[in-house]
PDB file of C-alpha atoms and ligand atoms in Angstrom:
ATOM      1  CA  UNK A 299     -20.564-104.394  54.184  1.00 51.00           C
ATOM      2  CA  UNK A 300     -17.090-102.928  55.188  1.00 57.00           C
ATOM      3  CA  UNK A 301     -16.441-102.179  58.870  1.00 64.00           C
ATOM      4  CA  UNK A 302     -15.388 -97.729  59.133  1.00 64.00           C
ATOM      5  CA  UNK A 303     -12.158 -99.759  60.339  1.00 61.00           C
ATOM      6  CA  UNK A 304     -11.300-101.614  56.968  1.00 69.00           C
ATOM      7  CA  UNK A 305     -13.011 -98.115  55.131  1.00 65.00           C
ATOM      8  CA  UNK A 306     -10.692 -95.950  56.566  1.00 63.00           C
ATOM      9  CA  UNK A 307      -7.415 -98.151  56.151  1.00 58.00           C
ATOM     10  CA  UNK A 308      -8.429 -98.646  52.410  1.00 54.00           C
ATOM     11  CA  UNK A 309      -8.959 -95.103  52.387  1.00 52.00           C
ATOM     12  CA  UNK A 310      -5.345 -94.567  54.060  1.00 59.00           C
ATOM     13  CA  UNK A 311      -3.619 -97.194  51.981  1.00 54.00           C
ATOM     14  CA  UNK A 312      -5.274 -95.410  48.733  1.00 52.00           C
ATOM     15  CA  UNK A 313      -3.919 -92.041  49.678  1.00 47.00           C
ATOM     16  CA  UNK A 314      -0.380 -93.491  50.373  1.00 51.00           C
ATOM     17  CA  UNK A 315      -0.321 -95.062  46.546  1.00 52.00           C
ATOM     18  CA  UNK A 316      -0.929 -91.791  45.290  1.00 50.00           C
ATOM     19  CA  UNK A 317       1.159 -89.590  47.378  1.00 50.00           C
ATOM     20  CA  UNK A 318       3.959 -91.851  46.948  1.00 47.00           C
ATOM     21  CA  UNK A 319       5.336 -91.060  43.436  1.00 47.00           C
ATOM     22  CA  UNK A 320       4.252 -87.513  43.766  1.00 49.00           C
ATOM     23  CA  UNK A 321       7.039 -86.854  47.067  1.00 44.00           C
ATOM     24  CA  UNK A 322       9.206 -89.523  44.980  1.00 47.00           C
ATOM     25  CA  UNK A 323       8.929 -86.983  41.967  1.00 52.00           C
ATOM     26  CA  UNK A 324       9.048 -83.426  44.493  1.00 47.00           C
ATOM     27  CA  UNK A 325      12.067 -84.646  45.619  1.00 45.00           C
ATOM     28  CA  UNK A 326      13.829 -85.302  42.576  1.00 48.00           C
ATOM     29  CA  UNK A 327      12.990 -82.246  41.492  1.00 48.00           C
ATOM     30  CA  UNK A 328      14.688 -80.510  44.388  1.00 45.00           C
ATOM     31  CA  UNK A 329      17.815 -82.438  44.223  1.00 46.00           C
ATOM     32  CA  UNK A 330      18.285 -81.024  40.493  1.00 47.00           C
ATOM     33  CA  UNK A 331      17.303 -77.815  41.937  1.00 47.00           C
ATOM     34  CA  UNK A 332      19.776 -77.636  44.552  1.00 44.00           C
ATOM     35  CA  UNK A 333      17.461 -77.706  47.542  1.00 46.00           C
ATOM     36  CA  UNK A 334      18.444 -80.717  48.561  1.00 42.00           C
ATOM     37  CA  UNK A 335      21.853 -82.267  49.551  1.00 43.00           C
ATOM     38  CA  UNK A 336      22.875 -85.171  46.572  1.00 45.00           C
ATOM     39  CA  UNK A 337      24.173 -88.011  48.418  1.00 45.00           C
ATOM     40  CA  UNK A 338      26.401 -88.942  45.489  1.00 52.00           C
ATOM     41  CA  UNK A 339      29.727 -87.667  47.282  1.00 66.00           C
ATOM     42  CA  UNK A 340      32.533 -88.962  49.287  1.00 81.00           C
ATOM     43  CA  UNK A 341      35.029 -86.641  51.414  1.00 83.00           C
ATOM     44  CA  UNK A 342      38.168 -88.382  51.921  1.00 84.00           C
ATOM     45  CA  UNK A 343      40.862 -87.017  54.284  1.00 87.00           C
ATOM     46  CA  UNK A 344      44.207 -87.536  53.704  1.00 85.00           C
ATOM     47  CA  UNK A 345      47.056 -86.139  56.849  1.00 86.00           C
ATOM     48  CA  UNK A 346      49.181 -83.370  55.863  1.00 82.00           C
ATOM     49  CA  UNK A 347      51.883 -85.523  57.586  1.00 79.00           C
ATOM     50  CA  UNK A 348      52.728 -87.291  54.770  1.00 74.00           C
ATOM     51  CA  UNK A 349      54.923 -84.651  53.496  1.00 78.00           C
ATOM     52  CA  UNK A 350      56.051 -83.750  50.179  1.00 83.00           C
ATOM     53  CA  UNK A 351      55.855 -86.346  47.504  1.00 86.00           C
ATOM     54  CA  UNK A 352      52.947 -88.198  45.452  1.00 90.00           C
ATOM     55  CA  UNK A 353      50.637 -90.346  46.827  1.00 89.00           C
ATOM     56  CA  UNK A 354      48.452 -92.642  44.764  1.00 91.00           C
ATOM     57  CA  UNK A 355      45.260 -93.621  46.689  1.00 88.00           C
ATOM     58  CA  UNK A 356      42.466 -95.576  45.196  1.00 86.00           C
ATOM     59  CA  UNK A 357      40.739 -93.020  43.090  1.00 89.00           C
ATOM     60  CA  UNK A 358      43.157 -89.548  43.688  1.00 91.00           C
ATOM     61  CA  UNK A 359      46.613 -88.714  43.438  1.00 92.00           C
ATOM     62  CA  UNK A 360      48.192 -86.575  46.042  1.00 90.00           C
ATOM     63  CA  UNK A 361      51.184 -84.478  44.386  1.00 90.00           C
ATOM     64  CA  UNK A 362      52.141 -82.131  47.924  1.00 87.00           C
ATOM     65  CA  UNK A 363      55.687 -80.019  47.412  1.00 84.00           C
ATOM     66  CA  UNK A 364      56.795 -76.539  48.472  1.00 84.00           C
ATOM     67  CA  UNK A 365      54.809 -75.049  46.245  1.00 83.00           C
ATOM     68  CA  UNK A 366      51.415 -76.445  47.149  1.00 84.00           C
ATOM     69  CA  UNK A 367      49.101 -79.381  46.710  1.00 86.00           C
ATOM     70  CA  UNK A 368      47.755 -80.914  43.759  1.00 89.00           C
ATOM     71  CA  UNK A 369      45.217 -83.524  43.839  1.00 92.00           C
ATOM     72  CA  UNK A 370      43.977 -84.957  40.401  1.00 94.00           C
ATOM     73  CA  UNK A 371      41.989 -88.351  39.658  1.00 94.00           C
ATOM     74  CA  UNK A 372      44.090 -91.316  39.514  1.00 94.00           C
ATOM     75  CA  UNK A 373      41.973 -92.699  36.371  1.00 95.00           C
ATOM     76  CA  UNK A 374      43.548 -92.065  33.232  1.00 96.00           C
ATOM     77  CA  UNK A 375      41.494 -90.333  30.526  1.00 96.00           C
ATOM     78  CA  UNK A 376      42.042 -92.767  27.798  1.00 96.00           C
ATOM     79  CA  UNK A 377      40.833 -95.547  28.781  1.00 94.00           C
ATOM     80  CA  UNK A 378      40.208 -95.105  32.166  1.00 94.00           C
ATOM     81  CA  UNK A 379      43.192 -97.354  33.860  1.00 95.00           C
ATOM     82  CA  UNK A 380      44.158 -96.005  37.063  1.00 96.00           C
ATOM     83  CA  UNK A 381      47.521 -94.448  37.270  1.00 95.00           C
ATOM     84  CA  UNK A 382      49.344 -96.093  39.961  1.00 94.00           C
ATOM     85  CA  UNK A 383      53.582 -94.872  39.672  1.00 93.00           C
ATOM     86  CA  UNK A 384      55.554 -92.087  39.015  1.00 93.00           C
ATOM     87  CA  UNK A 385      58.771 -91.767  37.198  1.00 93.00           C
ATOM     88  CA  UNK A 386      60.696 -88.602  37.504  1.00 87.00           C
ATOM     89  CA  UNK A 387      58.471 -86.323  38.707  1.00 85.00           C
ATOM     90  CA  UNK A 388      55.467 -87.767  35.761  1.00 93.00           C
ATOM     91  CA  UNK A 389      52.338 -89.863  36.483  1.00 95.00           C
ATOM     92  CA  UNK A 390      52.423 -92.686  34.602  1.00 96.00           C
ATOM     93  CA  UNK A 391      49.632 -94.907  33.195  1.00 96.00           C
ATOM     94  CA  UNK A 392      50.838 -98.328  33.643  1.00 95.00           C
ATOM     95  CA  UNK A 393      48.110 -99.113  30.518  1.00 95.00           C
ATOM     96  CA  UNK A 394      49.819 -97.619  27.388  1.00 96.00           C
ATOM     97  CA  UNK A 395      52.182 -95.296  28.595  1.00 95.00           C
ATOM     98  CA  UNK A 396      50.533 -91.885  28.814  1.00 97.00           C
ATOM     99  CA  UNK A 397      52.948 -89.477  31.136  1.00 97.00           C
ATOM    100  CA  UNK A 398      51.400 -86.373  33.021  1.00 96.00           C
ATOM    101  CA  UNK A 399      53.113 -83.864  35.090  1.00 93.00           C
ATOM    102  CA  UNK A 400      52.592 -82.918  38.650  1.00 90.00           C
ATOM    103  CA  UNK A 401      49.484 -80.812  37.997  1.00 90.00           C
ATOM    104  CA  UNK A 402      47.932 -83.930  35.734  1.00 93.00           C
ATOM    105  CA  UNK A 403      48.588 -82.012  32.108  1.00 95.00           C
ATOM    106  CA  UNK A 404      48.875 -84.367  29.555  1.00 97.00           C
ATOM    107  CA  UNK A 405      52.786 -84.623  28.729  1.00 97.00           C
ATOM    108  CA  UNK A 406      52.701 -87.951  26.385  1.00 94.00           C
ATOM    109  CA  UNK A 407      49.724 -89.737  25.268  1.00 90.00           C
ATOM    110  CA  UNK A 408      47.749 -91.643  23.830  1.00 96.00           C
ATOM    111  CA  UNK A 409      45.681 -89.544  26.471  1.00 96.00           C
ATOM    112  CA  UNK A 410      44.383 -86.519  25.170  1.00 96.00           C
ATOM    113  CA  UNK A 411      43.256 -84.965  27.990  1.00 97.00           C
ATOM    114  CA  UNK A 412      44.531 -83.757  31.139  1.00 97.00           C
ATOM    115  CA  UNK A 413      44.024 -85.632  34.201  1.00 96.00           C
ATOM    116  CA  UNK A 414      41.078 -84.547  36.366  1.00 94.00           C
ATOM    117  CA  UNK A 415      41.676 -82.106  39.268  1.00 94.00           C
ATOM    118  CA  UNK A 416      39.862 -82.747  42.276  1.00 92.00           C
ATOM    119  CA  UNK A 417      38.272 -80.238  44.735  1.00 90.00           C
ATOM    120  CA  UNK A 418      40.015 -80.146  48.208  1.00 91.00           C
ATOM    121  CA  UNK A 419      39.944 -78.288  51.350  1.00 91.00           C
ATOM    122  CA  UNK A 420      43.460 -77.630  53.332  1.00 87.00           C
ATOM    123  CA  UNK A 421      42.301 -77.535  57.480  1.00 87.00           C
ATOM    124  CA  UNK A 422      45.459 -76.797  59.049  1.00 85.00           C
ATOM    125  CA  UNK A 423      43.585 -77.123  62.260  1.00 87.00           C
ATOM    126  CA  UNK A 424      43.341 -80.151  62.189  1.00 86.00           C
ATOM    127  CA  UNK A 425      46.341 -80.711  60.017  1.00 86.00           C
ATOM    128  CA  UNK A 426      43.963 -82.822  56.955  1.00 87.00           C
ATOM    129  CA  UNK A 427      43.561 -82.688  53.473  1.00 86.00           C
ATOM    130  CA  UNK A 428      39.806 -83.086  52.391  1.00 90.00           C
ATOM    131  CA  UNK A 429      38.877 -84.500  48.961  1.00 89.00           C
ATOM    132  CA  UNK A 430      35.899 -84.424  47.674  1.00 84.00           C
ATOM    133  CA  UNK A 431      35.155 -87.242  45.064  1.00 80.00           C
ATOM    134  CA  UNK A 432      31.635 -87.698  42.839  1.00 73.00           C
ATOM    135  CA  UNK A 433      30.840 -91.476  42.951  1.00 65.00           C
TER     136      UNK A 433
HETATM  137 FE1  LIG B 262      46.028 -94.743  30.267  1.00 74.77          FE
HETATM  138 FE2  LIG B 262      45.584 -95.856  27.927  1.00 74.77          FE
HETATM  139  S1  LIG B 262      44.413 -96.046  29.721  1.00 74.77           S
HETATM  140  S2  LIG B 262      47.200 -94.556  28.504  1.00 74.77           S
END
């Protein structure tokens, strides 16, 4: 015969294995729902200091000039290289060639598409650039 110790920690651990997958599967459903923050995310910040010019970070381009900022995916849309150089004023894929302009439209391929713009936030109070990327 079972102790009410050893009853009510089989009871406990029995409750847990069910309970489990159900919060598992409540909270998946509020992630799709948009209840719940996706952690799937980065913010990177990036100075304003750097002044006008284009700036190739690991996965973003920074294109800043006097007429604003532009700040596209550095992965190419053909076959997904990542876009490293410019030549007069174009993005260049170092992979076959494909040539975008400052705002990442497709100029030359063999891309077909245009490069992907990235949400940002300009806080001139604290003179940053924030990008968000999706991992
Ligand atoms: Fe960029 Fe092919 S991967 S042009």
């Amino acid at each position: 015969m079972r102790s009410g110790m050893e009853r009510r920690f089989f009871l406990k651990a029995a409750l847990a294995s069910l309970a489990a997958p159900a919060l598992w599967q409540m909270n998946g459903l509020a992630k799709r729902a948009g209840m719940l923050p996706e952690n799937a995310e980065d913010t990177l910040t990036v100075p304003l200091s750097i002044g006008n010019g284009v700036r190739f970070y690991d996965r973003m381009i920074v294109i800043t000039s006097p007429d604003g900022v532009a700040v596209v995916s550095s992965i190419c849309p053909h076959l997904g290289c990542r876009i490293n150089h410019a030549e007069a004023a174009e993005l260049v894929c170092p992979c076959h060639g494909s040539r975008f302009n400052a705002r990442g439209e497709v100029l030359h391929g063999p891309a077909m598409r245009n490069l992907q713009p990235l949400p940002f936030v300009l806080d001139r109070a604290e003179a940053v650039l924030r990008v968000t990327l999706k991992k």
